[in-house]
PDB file of C-alpha atoms in Angstrom:
ATOM      1  CA  MET D   1     -31.587 -39.660  19.839  1.00 62.00           C
ATOM      2  CA  ASN D   2     -33.350 -42.149  20.675  1.00 65.00           C
ATOM      3  CA  PRO D   3     -32.084 -44.069  23.706  1.00 72.00           C
ATOM      4  CA  ASN D   4     -35.289 -47.206  23.821  1.00 85.00           C
ATOM      5  CA  ASN D   5     -35.941 -46.636  27.420  1.00 92.00           C
ATOM      6  CA  PRO D   6     -38.716 -45.261  29.456  1.00 92.00           C
ATOM      7  CA  THR D   7     -37.023 -44.106  32.373  1.00 93.00           C
ATOM      8  CA  VAL D   8     -34.188 -41.914  29.597  1.00 95.00           C
ATOM      9  CA  GLU D   9     -37.209 -40.839  27.384  1.00 94.00           C
ATOM     10  CA  VAL D  10     -39.356 -39.081  30.629  1.00 94.00           C
ATOM     11  CA  LEU D  11     -35.605 -37.266  31.173  1.00 94.00           C
ATOM     12  CA  LEU D  12     -35.605 -36.441  27.776  1.00 93.00           C
ATOM     13  CA  ASN D  13     -38.357 -34.536  26.971  1.00 93.00           C
ATOM     14  CA  HIS D  14     -38.716 -32.642  29.863  1.00 95.00           C
ATOM     15  CA  THR D  15     -41.057 -29.538  30.340  1.00 95.00           C
ATOM     16  CA  SER D  16     -41.987 -26.985  32.419  1.00 96.00           C
ATOM     17  CA  ILE D  17     -46.319 -27.355  32.644  1.00 96.00           C
ATOM     18  CA  ARG D  18     -47.381 -24.062  33.134  1.00 96.00           C
ATOM     19  CA  LYS D  19     -51.520 -24.806  32.145  1.00 96.00           C
ATOM     20  CA  PHE D  20     -52.980 -27.680  34.174  1.00 96.00           C
ATOM     21  CA  THR D  21     -56.404 -29.144  33.010  1.00 95.00           C
ATOM     22  CA  GLN D  22     -59.460 -29.002  36.208  1.00 92.00           C
ATOM     23  CA  GLU D  23     -58.942 -33.113  36.192  1.00 96.00           C
ATOM     24  CA  GLU D  24     -57.960 -34.196  40.364  1.00 97.00           C
ATOM     25  CA  ILE D  25     -53.996 -35.684  40.816  1.00 98.00           C
ATOM     26  CA  SER D  26     -55.076 -39.096  42.780  1.00 98.00           C
ATOM     27  CA  ASP D  27     -54.219 -40.593  45.849  1.00 98.00           C
ATOM     28  CA  GLU D  28     -51.854 -43.204  44.739  1.00 98.00           C
ATOM     29  CA  ALA D  29     -49.704 -41.088  41.963  1.00 98.00           C
ATOM     30  CA  VAL D  30     -49.514 -38.487  44.997  1.00 98.00           C
ATOM     31  CA  LYS D  31     -47.537 -41.475  47.640  1.00 99.00           C
ATOM     32  CA  ILE D  32     -46.017 -42.926  44.418  1.00 99.00           C
ATOM     33  CA  ILE D  33     -44.680 -39.355  43.633  1.00 99.00           C
ATOM     34  CA  VAL D  34     -43.770 -38.874  47.836  1.00 99.00           C
ATOM     35  CA  GLU D  35     -42.213 -41.913  47.859  1.00 99.00           C
ATOM     36  CA  SER D  36     -40.261 -41.624  45.027  1.00 99.00           C
ATOM     37  CA  ALA D  37     -38.756 -38.390  46.398  1.00 99.00           C
ATOM     38  CA  LYS D  38     -37.729 -39.891  49.676  1.00 99.00           C
ATOM     39  CA  ARG D  39     -35.714 -42.787  47.758  1.00 98.00           C
ATOM     40  CA  GLY D  40     -33.636 -39.838  46.783  1.00 98.00           C
ATOM     41  CA  ALA D  41     -30.201 -39.379  48.222  1.00 98.00           C
ATOM     42  CA  THR D  42     -29.535 -38.451  51.088  1.00 97.00           C
ATOM     43  CA  ALA D  43     -26.848 -36.681  53.379  1.00 97.00           C
ATOM     44  CA  GLY D  44     -25.884 -39.705  55.955  1.00 97.00           C
ATOM     45  CA  ASN D  45     -29.213 -40.652  55.369  1.00 97.00           C
ATOM     46  CA  MET D  46     -30.219 -37.547  57.552  1.00 97.00           C
ATOM     47  CA  MET D  47     -32.766 -36.342  54.923  1.00 98.00           C
ATOM     48  CA  LEU D  48     -31.828 -32.809  55.883  1.00 98.00           C
ATOM     49  CA  TYR D  49     -36.100 -31.641  54.575  1.00 99.00           C
ATOM     50  CA  SER D  50     -39.475 -32.052  54.840  1.00 99.00           C
ATOM     51  CA  MET D  51     -42.279 -31.792  51.896  1.00 99.00           C
ATOM     52  CA  VAL D  52     -45.476 -30.012  52.645  1.00 99.00           C
ATOM     53  CA  LYS D  53     -48.669 -31.604  50.885  1.00 99.00           C
ATOM     54  CA  ILE D  54     -50.853 -28.311  49.555  1.00 99.00           C
ATOM     55  CA  ARG D  55     -53.946 -28.689  47.885  1.00 98.00           C
ATOM     56  CA  SER D  56     -56.090 -26.160  49.504  1.00 98.00           C
ATOM     57  CA  LYS D  57     -56.800 -23.938  47.024  1.00 98.00           C
ATOM     58  CA  SER D  58     -56.491 -20.508  48.951  1.00 98.00           C
ATOM     59  CA  THR D  59     -53.272 -21.413  50.240  1.00 98.00           C
ATOM     60  CA  LEU D  60     -52.224 -22.022  45.822  1.00 98.00           C
ATOM     61  CA  LYS D  61     -54.542 -18.918  45.128  1.00 98.00           C
ATOM     62  CA  SER D  62     -51.985 -16.889  48.140  1.00 98.00           C
ATOM     63  CA  LEU D  63     -48.824 -19.037  46.222  1.00 98.00           C
ATOM     64  CA  SER D  64     -49.779 -17.389  43.226  1.00 98.00           C
ATOM     65  CA  GLU D  65     -50.006 -13.939  44.372  1.00 97.00           C
ATOM     66  CA  SER D  66     -46.305 -13.976  46.854  1.00 97.00           C
ATOM     67  CA  CYS D  67     -44.212 -16.324  44.019  1.00 97.00           C
ATOM     68  CA  ASP D  68     -44.063 -13.047  41.880  1.00 94.00           C
ATOM     69  CA  ASP D  69     -47.950 -13.015  40.734  1.00 95.00           C
ATOM     70  CA  GLN D  70     -47.646 -16.413  38.337  1.00 96.00           C
ATOM     71  CA  PRO D  71     -51.510 -17.582  38.233  1.00 96.00           C
ATOM     72  CA  PHE D  72     -51.183 -20.646  37.225  1.00 97.00           C
ATOM     73  CA  ILE D  73     -50.262 -21.768  40.382  1.00 98.00           C
ATOM     74  CA  ALA D  74     -53.249 -21.557  41.650  1.00 97.00           C
ATOM     75  CA  ASN D  75     -54.932 -23.852  38.670  1.00 97.00           C
ATOM     76  CA  ALA D  76     -52.746 -26.320  39.816  1.00 97.00           C
ATOM     77  CA  PRO D  77     -54.175 -29.474  41.996  1.00 97.00           C
ATOM     78  CA  LEU D  78     -51.226 -30.442  43.700  1.00 98.00           C
ATOM     79  CA  ALA D  79     -48.247 -28.755  45.482  1.00 98.00           C
ATOM     80  CA  LEU D  80     -45.019 -30.093  47.005  1.00 99.00           C
ATOM     81  CA  LEU D  81     -43.222 -27.701  48.820  1.00 99.00           C
ATOM     82  CA  PHE D  82     -39.306 -29.103  49.817  1.00 99.00           C
ATOM     83  CA  VAL D  83     -38.120 -27.243  53.269  1.00 98.00           C
ATOM     84  CA  LEU D  84     -35.506 -27.480  54.369  1.00 98.00           C
ATOM     85  CA  ASP D  85     -34.837 -28.574  57.527  1.00 98.00           C
ATOM     86  CA  HIS D  86     -32.720 -28.985  60.518  1.00 97.00           C
ATOM     87  CA  ASN D  87     -34.993 -28.160  63.101  1.00 97.00           C
ATOM     88  CA  LYS D  88     -35.690 -31.665  64.044  1.00 98.00           C
ATOM     89  CA  TRP D  89     -32.425 -32.667  63.802  1.00 97.00           C
ATOM     90  CA  GLN D  90     -31.445 -30.198  66.344  1.00 96.00           C
ATOM     91  CA  LYS D  91     -34.376 -31.139  69.112  1.00 97.00           C
ATOM     92  CA  TYR D  92     -32.508 -34.753  68.592  1.00 97.00           C
ATOM     93  CA  PHE D  93     -29.272 -33.548  69.655  1.00 96.00           C
ATOM     94  CA  GLU D  94     -30.550 -31.426  72.696  1.00 96.00           C
ATOM     95  CA  ILE D  95     -33.483 -33.732  73.885  1.00 97.00           C
ATOM     96  CA  SER D  96     -30.201 -36.736  73.352  1.00 97.00           C
ATOM     97  CA  GLY D  97     -28.278 -34.220  75.764  1.00 96.00           C
ATOM     98  CA  LEU D  98     -25.293 -33.255  73.686  1.00 95.00           C
ATOM     99  CA  PRO D  99     -25.339 -29.796  75.303  1.00 93.00           C
ATOM    100  CA  ASN D 100     -24.250 -30.830  78.275  1.00 94.00           C
ATOM    101  CA  ARG D 101     -21.685 -34.549  76.693  1.00 95.00           C
ATOM    102  CA  ILE D 102     -20.525 -31.740  74.495  1.00 93.00           C
ATOM    103  CA  GLU D 103     -17.873 -29.016  74.556  1.00 91.00           C
ATOM    104  CA  GLY D 104     -18.863 -26.249  72.318  1.00 88.00           C
ATOM    105  CA  PHE D 105     -22.081 -27.692  71.250  1.00 90.00           C
ATOM    106  CA  SER D 106     -23.675 -25.421  68.392  1.00 89.00           C
ATOM    107  CA  GLY D 107     -26.424 -25.380  66.390  1.00 88.00           C
ATOM    108  CA  PRO D 108     -25.777 -25.984  62.404  1.00 93.00           C
ATOM    109  CA  SER D 109     -23.834 -24.378  60.076  1.00 92.00           C
ATOM    110  CA  VAL D 110     -23.351 -23.216  56.689  1.00 93.00           C
ATOM    111  CA  SER D 111     -22.398 -26.479  55.472  1.00 94.00           C
ATOM    112  CA  ASP D 112     -25.664 -27.605  57.487  1.00 95.00           C
ATOM    113  CA  PHE D 113     -27.654 -25.422  54.880  1.00 95.00           C
ATOM    114  CA  VAL D 114     -26.090 -26.452  52.132  1.00 96.00           C
ATOM    115  CA  LEU D 115     -26.573 -30.520  52.258  1.00 97.00           C
ATOM    116  CA  ALA D 116     -30.150 -29.762  52.951  1.00 98.00           C
ATOM    117  CA  MET D 117     -30.158 -28.047  50.093  1.00 98.00           C
ATOM    118  CA  GLN D 118     -28.503 -30.614  47.758  1.00 98.00           C
ATOM    119  CA  ASP D 119     -31.042 -33.240  50.138  1.00 98.00           C
ATOM    120  CA  ALA D 120     -34.336 -31.135  49.116  1.00 98.00           C
ATOM    121  CA  THR D 121     -33.264 -30.871  45.488  1.00 99.00           C
ATOM    122  CA  ILE D 122     -32.408 -34.457  44.800  1.00 99.00           C
ATOM    123  CA  ALA D 123     -35.857 -35.439  46.561  1.00 99.00           C
ATOM    124  CA  ALA D 124     -37.722 -32.439  44.474  1.00 99.00           C
ATOM    125  CA  GLN D 125     -36.050 -33.927  41.071  1.00 99.00           C
ATOM    126  CA  ASN D 126     -36.955 -37.629  42.403  1.00 99.00           C
ATOM    127  CA  ALA D 127     -40.421 -36.545  42.312  1.00 99.00           C
ATOM    128  CA  VAL D 128     -40.922 -34.517  38.923  1.00 98.00           C
ATOM    129  CA  ILE D 129     -39.297 -37.366  37.349  1.00 98.00           C
ATOM    130  CA  ALA D 130     -41.956 -39.889  39.198  1.00 98.00           C
ATOM    131  CA  ALA D 131     -44.867 -38.038  38.432  1.00 98.00           C
ATOM    132  CA  GLU D 132     -43.582 -37.138  34.700  1.00 98.00           C
ATOM    133  CA  SER D 133     -43.690 -40.955  34.075  1.00 97.00           C
ATOM    134  CA  MET D 134     -47.185 -41.380  35.064  1.00 97.00           C
ATOM    135  CA  GLY D 135     -48.436 -38.475  32.843  1.00 96.00           C
ATOM    136  CA  ILE D 136     -48.212 -35.835  35.329  1.00 98.00           C
ATOM    137  CA  GLY D 137     -46.836 -32.099  34.411  1.00 98.00           C
ATOM    138  CA  THR D 138     -44.842 -30.212  36.743  1.00 98.00           C
ATOM    139  CA  CYS D 139     -43.020 -27.020  37.419  1.00 98.00           C
ATOM    140  CA  TYR D 140     -40.136 -25.969  39.891  1.00 98.00           C
ATOM    141  CA  ILE D 141     -41.316 -22.696  41.638  1.00 98.00           C
ATOM    142  CA  GLY D 142     -38.320 -21.160  42.686  1.00 96.00           C
ATOM    143  CA  ASP D 143     -39.784 -17.550  43.664  1.00 97.00           C
ATOM    144  CA  ILE D 144     -40.530 -19.460  46.921  1.00 98.00           C
ATOM    145  CA  MET D 145     -37.413 -18.792  48.521  1.00 97.00           C
ATOM    146  CA  GLU D 146     -38.769 -14.980  48.483  1.00 97.00           C
ATOM    147  CA  HIS D 147     -40.752 -13.176  51.109  1.00 97.00           C
ATOM    148  CA  TYR D 148     -39.871 -14.324  53.991  1.00 95.00           C
ATOM    149  CA  GLU D 149     -41.593 -13.250  56.351  1.00 95.00           C
ATOM    150  CA  THR D 150     -45.080 -13.816  54.575  1.00 97.00           C
ATOM    151  CA  HIS D 151     -44.197 -17.990  53.545  1.00 97.00           C
ATOM    152  CA  LYS D 152     -42.518 -18.616  57.370  1.00 96.00           C
ATOM    153  CA  ALA D 153     -46.082 -17.496  58.663  1.00 97.00           C
ATOM    154  CA  LEU D 154     -48.050 -19.440  55.847  1.00 98.00           C
ATOM    155  CA  PHE D 155     -46.714 -22.939  56.661  1.00 98.00           C
ATOM    156  CA  ASN D 156     -45.529 -22.283  60.542  1.00 98.00           C
ATOM    157  CA  LEU D 157     -42.042 -22.551  59.891  1.00 97.00           C
ATOM    158  CA  PRO D 158     -39.529 -23.185  62.999  1.00 96.00           C
ATOM    159  CA  GLU D 159     -36.098 -22.006  63.420  1.00 93.00           C
ATOM    160  CA  TYR D 160     -33.801 -24.199  60.772  1.00 95.00           C
ATOM    161  CA  THR D 161     -35.890 -24.738  58.179  1.00 96.00           C
ATOM    162  CA  MET D 162     -36.218 -22.795  54.845  1.00 97.00           C
ATOM    163  CA  PRO D 163     -38.314 -23.469  52.072  1.00 98.00           C
ATOM    164  CA  ALA D 164     -36.357 -23.744  49.444  1.00 97.00           C
ATOM    165  CA  ILE D 165     -38.612 -25.694  46.360  1.00 98.00           C
ATOM    166  CA  LEU D 166     -41.813 -25.736  45.339  1.00 99.00           C
ATOM    167  CA  VAL D 167     -42.943 -27.645  42.767  1.00 99.00           C
ATOM    168  CA  VAL D 168     -46.535 -27.456  41.579  1.00 99.00           C
ATOM    169  CA  PHE D 169     -48.347 -30.938  39.091  1.00 99.00           C
ATOM    170  CA  GLY D 170     -50.954 -31.509  37.528  1.00 98.00           C
ATOM    171  CA  HIS D 171     -52.411 -33.218  34.257  1.00 98.00           C
ATOM    172  CA  TYR D 172     -52.538 -31.312  30.749  1.00 95.00           C
ATOM    173  CA  GLU D 173     -53.600 -31.759  27.038  1.00 90.00           C
ATOM    174  CA  HIS D 174     -50.702 -29.634  25.684  1.00 90.00           C
ATOM    175  CA  LYS D 175     -46.751 -29.798  26.493  1.00 89.00           C
ATOM    176  CA  PRO D 176     -44.630 -27.619  24.794  1.00 91.00           C
ATOM    177  CA  VAL D 177     -41.836 -27.241  22.454  1.00 91.00           C
ATOM    178  CA  LEU D 178     -38.499 -28.425  24.017  1.00 93.00           C
ATOM    179  CA  LYS D 179     -35.933 -25.871  25.362  1.00 92.00           C
ATOM    180  CA  PRO D 180     -32.669 -25.932  23.570  1.00 91.00           C
ATOM    181  CA  ARG D 181     -29.988 -26.603  25.868  1.00 94.00           C
ATOM    182  CA  PHE D 182     -26.294 -25.293  25.817  1.00 95.00           C
ATOM    183  CA  GLU D 183     -23.950 -28.036  23.626  1.00 95.00           C
ATOM    184  CA  ASP D 184     -21.897 -30.525  25.632  1.00 96.00           C
ATOM    185  CA  GLU D 185     -18.772 -28.155  24.751  1.00 96.00           C
ATOM    186  CA  PHE D 186     -19.970 -25.280  26.680  1.00 97.00           C
ATOM    187  CA  THR D 187     -21.147 -27.478  29.799  1.00 96.00           C
ATOM    188  CA  VAL D 188     -19.466 -31.095  29.905  1.00 97.00           C
ATOM    189  CA  PHE D 189     -15.556 -31.048  30.460  1.00 97.00           C
ATOM    190  CA  ASP D 190     -12.970 -33.326  30.941  1.00 97.00           C
ATOM    191  CA  GLU D 191     -10.520 -34.418  34.050  1.00 98.00           C
ATOM    192  CA  ALA D 192     -10.572 -30.605  34.500  1.00 98.00           C
ATOM    193  CA  TYR D 193     -12.377 -26.792  34.041  1.00 97.00           C
ATOM    194  CA  PRO D 194     -10.903 -25.535  31.199  1.00 96.00           C
ATOM    195  CA  ASP D 195      -9.780 -22.002  31.174  1.00 96.00           C
ATOM    196  CA  ILE D 196     -12.184 -19.539  29.617  1.00 96.00           C
ATOM    197  CA  ASP D 197     -11.695 -16.922  26.817  1.00 96.00           C
ATOM    198  CA  GLU D 198     -14.124 -14.318  25.257  1.00 93.00           C
ATOM    199  CA  ALA D 199     -14.617 -16.385  22.048  1.00 94.00           C
ATOM    200  CA  PHE D 200     -15.326 -19.399  24.041  1.00 95.00           C
ATOM    201  CA  ILE D 201     -18.216 -17.472  25.292  1.00 94.00           C
ATOM    202  CA  GLN D 202     -18.939 -15.668  22.451  1.00 93.00           C
ATOM    203  CA  LYS D 203     -19.694 -19.040  21.112  1.00 93.00           C
ATOM    204  CA  MET D 204     -21.532 -20.200  23.441  1.00 94.00           C
ATOM    205  CA  PHE D 205     -24.042 -17.701  24.000  1.00 93.00           C
ATOM    206  CA  GLN D 206     -24.179 -17.144  20.066  1.00 92.00           C
ATOM    207  CA  SER D 207     -27.592 -18.585  19.217  1.00 87.00           C
ATOM    208  CA  ARG D 208     -28.971 -16.078  21.702  1.00 85.00           C
ATOM    209  CA  ASP D 209     -27.631 -13.047  21.300  1.00 80.00           C
ATOM    210  CA  GLU D 210     -28.695 -13.772  17.809  1.00 81.00           C
ATOM    211  CA  SER D 211     -32.552 -14.823  18.413  1.00 78.00           C
ATOM    212  CA  THR D 212     -32.832 -11.187  21.050  1.00 81.00           C
ATOM    213  CA  GLU D 213     -31.142  -8.063  20.214  1.00 85.00           C
ATOM    214  CA  ASP D 214     -28.930  -6.785  22.899  1.00 89.00           C
ATOM    215  CA  PHE D 215     -29.384 -10.782  25.208  1.00 90.00           C
ATOM    216  CA  ALA D 216     -27.202 -10.257  27.703  1.00 91.00           C
ATOM    217  CA  TYR D 217     -28.502  -6.888  28.923  1.00 91.00           C
ATOM    218  CA  LYS D 218     -32.016  -7.342  28.401  1.00 91.00           C
ATOM    219  CA  PHE D 219     -31.535 -11.313  30.516  1.00 91.00           C
ATOM    220  CA  TYR D 220     -29.457  -9.351  33.208  1.00 92.00           C
ATOM    221  CA  MET D 221     -32.027  -7.072  33.566  1.00 93.00           C
ATOM    222  CA  ARG D 222     -35.228  -9.344  33.619  1.00 90.00           C
ATOM    223  CA  LYS D 223     -33.224 -11.276  36.407  1.00 89.00           C
ATOM    224  CA  LYS D 224     -30.183 -10.725  38.194  1.00 89.00           C
ATOM    225  CA  ASN D 225     -31.629  -6.195  38.392  1.00 89.00           C
ATOM    226  CA  ALA D 226     -35.335  -7.025  38.787  1.00 91.00           C
ATOM    227  CA  ASP D 227     -37.465  -6.971  42.052  1.00 92.00           C
ATOM    228  CA  PHE D 228     -38.366 -10.115  42.476  1.00 93.00           C
ATOM    229  CA  PHE D 229     -34.545 -11.569  42.459  1.00 94.00           C
ATOM    230  CA  LYS D 230     -33.495  -9.049  45.005  1.00 94.00           C
ATOM    231  CA  GLU D 231     -36.364  -9.647  47.742  1.00 95.00           C
ATOM    232  CA  MET D 232     -35.342 -13.499  47.163  1.00 95.00           C
ATOM    233  CA  ASN D 233     -31.251 -12.482  47.888  1.00 95.00           C
ATOM    234  CA  ARG D 234     -32.671  -9.840  51.034  1.00 96.00           C
ATOM    235  CA  SER D 235     -35.279 -13.859  52.364  1.00 95.00           C
ATOM    236  CA  ILE D 236     -32.223 -15.847  51.776  1.00 95.00           C
ATOM    237  CA  HIS D 237     -29.834 -14.192  53.269  1.00 95.00           C
ATOM    238  CA  LYS D 238     -32.258 -13.776  56.480  1.00 94.00           C
ATOM    239  CA  TYR D 239     -33.240 -17.652  56.581  1.00 93.00           C
ATOM    240  CA  LEU D 240     -29.399 -18.448  56.205  1.00 92.00           C
ATOM    241  CA  SER D 241     -28.667 -15.599  59.336  1.00 91.00           C
ATOM    242  CA  GLU D 242     -31.307 -17.422  61.196  1.00 88.00           C
ATOM    243  CA  TRP D 243     -29.727 -21.205  60.523  1.00 86.00           C
ATOM    244  CA  THR D 244     -25.717 -19.984  61.234  1.00 83.00           C
ATOM    245  CA  GLU D 245     -26.071 -17.642  64.648  1.00 81.00           C
ATOM    246  CA  ASN D 246     -24.799 -20.068  66.840  1.00 71.00           C
ATOM    247  CA  GLU D 247     -22.982 -21.866  64.615  1.00 71.00           C
ATOM    248  CA  LYS D 248     -19.571 -22.854  66.199  1.00 59.00           C
ATOM    249  CA  ARG D 249     -16.802 -21.421  63.986  1.00 49.00           C
ATOM    250  CA  THR D 250     -13.494 -22.929  62.800  1.00 46.00           C
ATOM    251  CA  ASP D 251     -11.583 -21.043  60.868  1.00 45.00           C
TER     252      ASP D 251
END
C-alpha cells in the first residue's frame, strides 16, 4: 500500500520503540506533542483527563520497576502520563453550589469513567502520531494501571482520577519490523457483527497457531494468568470503586 500521504504513512508504519538513544526531546517538540494531544476529540469538550510530563530520571526509574520491570522506561528522555480526571469537574460542580441546588446530586458514574478513558485514549494517540511524525519513537505502557497505592502516591493523585495510559518517547536508531495484524475479514464487518463459528476462529488464528506450538495456552498463561494482569485487575477495581462510591444509580 502506497498512500502517498505523509499522515497516513506515519499511521501505517507505527511500531513500538523500546530502545532509545541519549538524544533529548526539545521543548518545542514536547509542546507540539502536548498541543496535538489536546486537540483530540473529547466528550462534551470536557477534556476528562490530565497529562503529567515526566522527565525526572528517578521517577522514570521508579516506573521502570513498578510497570512490570521494563528497564527501557528508565532510558526514555520523556514520558507522558494520561490521567483520567473527573476531580476538577467535580470540584467545579461543588464550588458552583450544585449539591444544594440539585436534588440527588452525586459524584461521577461508570459512564464518566468510560468517557474519561475514551478522552484520554484519543489524546494519547494524537500525541503518539504527532511524535512519530517528527521522527520520535513511542511505546504505550499499560502497566501503569497496576499498583494502585504506589502510583497514586507517586503522582499525588486525588479522588476521581486514575493513571490510565503511560507513553514513553525517545529518538531511536533502528525501527523494528512491523508486526502483522489480523486481516480485515476478521476485524472489519459490514453493517452488523456476524455470527462467529469455530471455522472462523480457527482461520483467524491459523498463522499464530502455526508460528507457536499451543499458542492459545501459552498466550493465556503469559497474559491473563500472569501476576501483572491479576494486579492490574485489582488496581482497576480500586480506582473504579473510588469513582463510583457516590454515584447516583438509576437502575
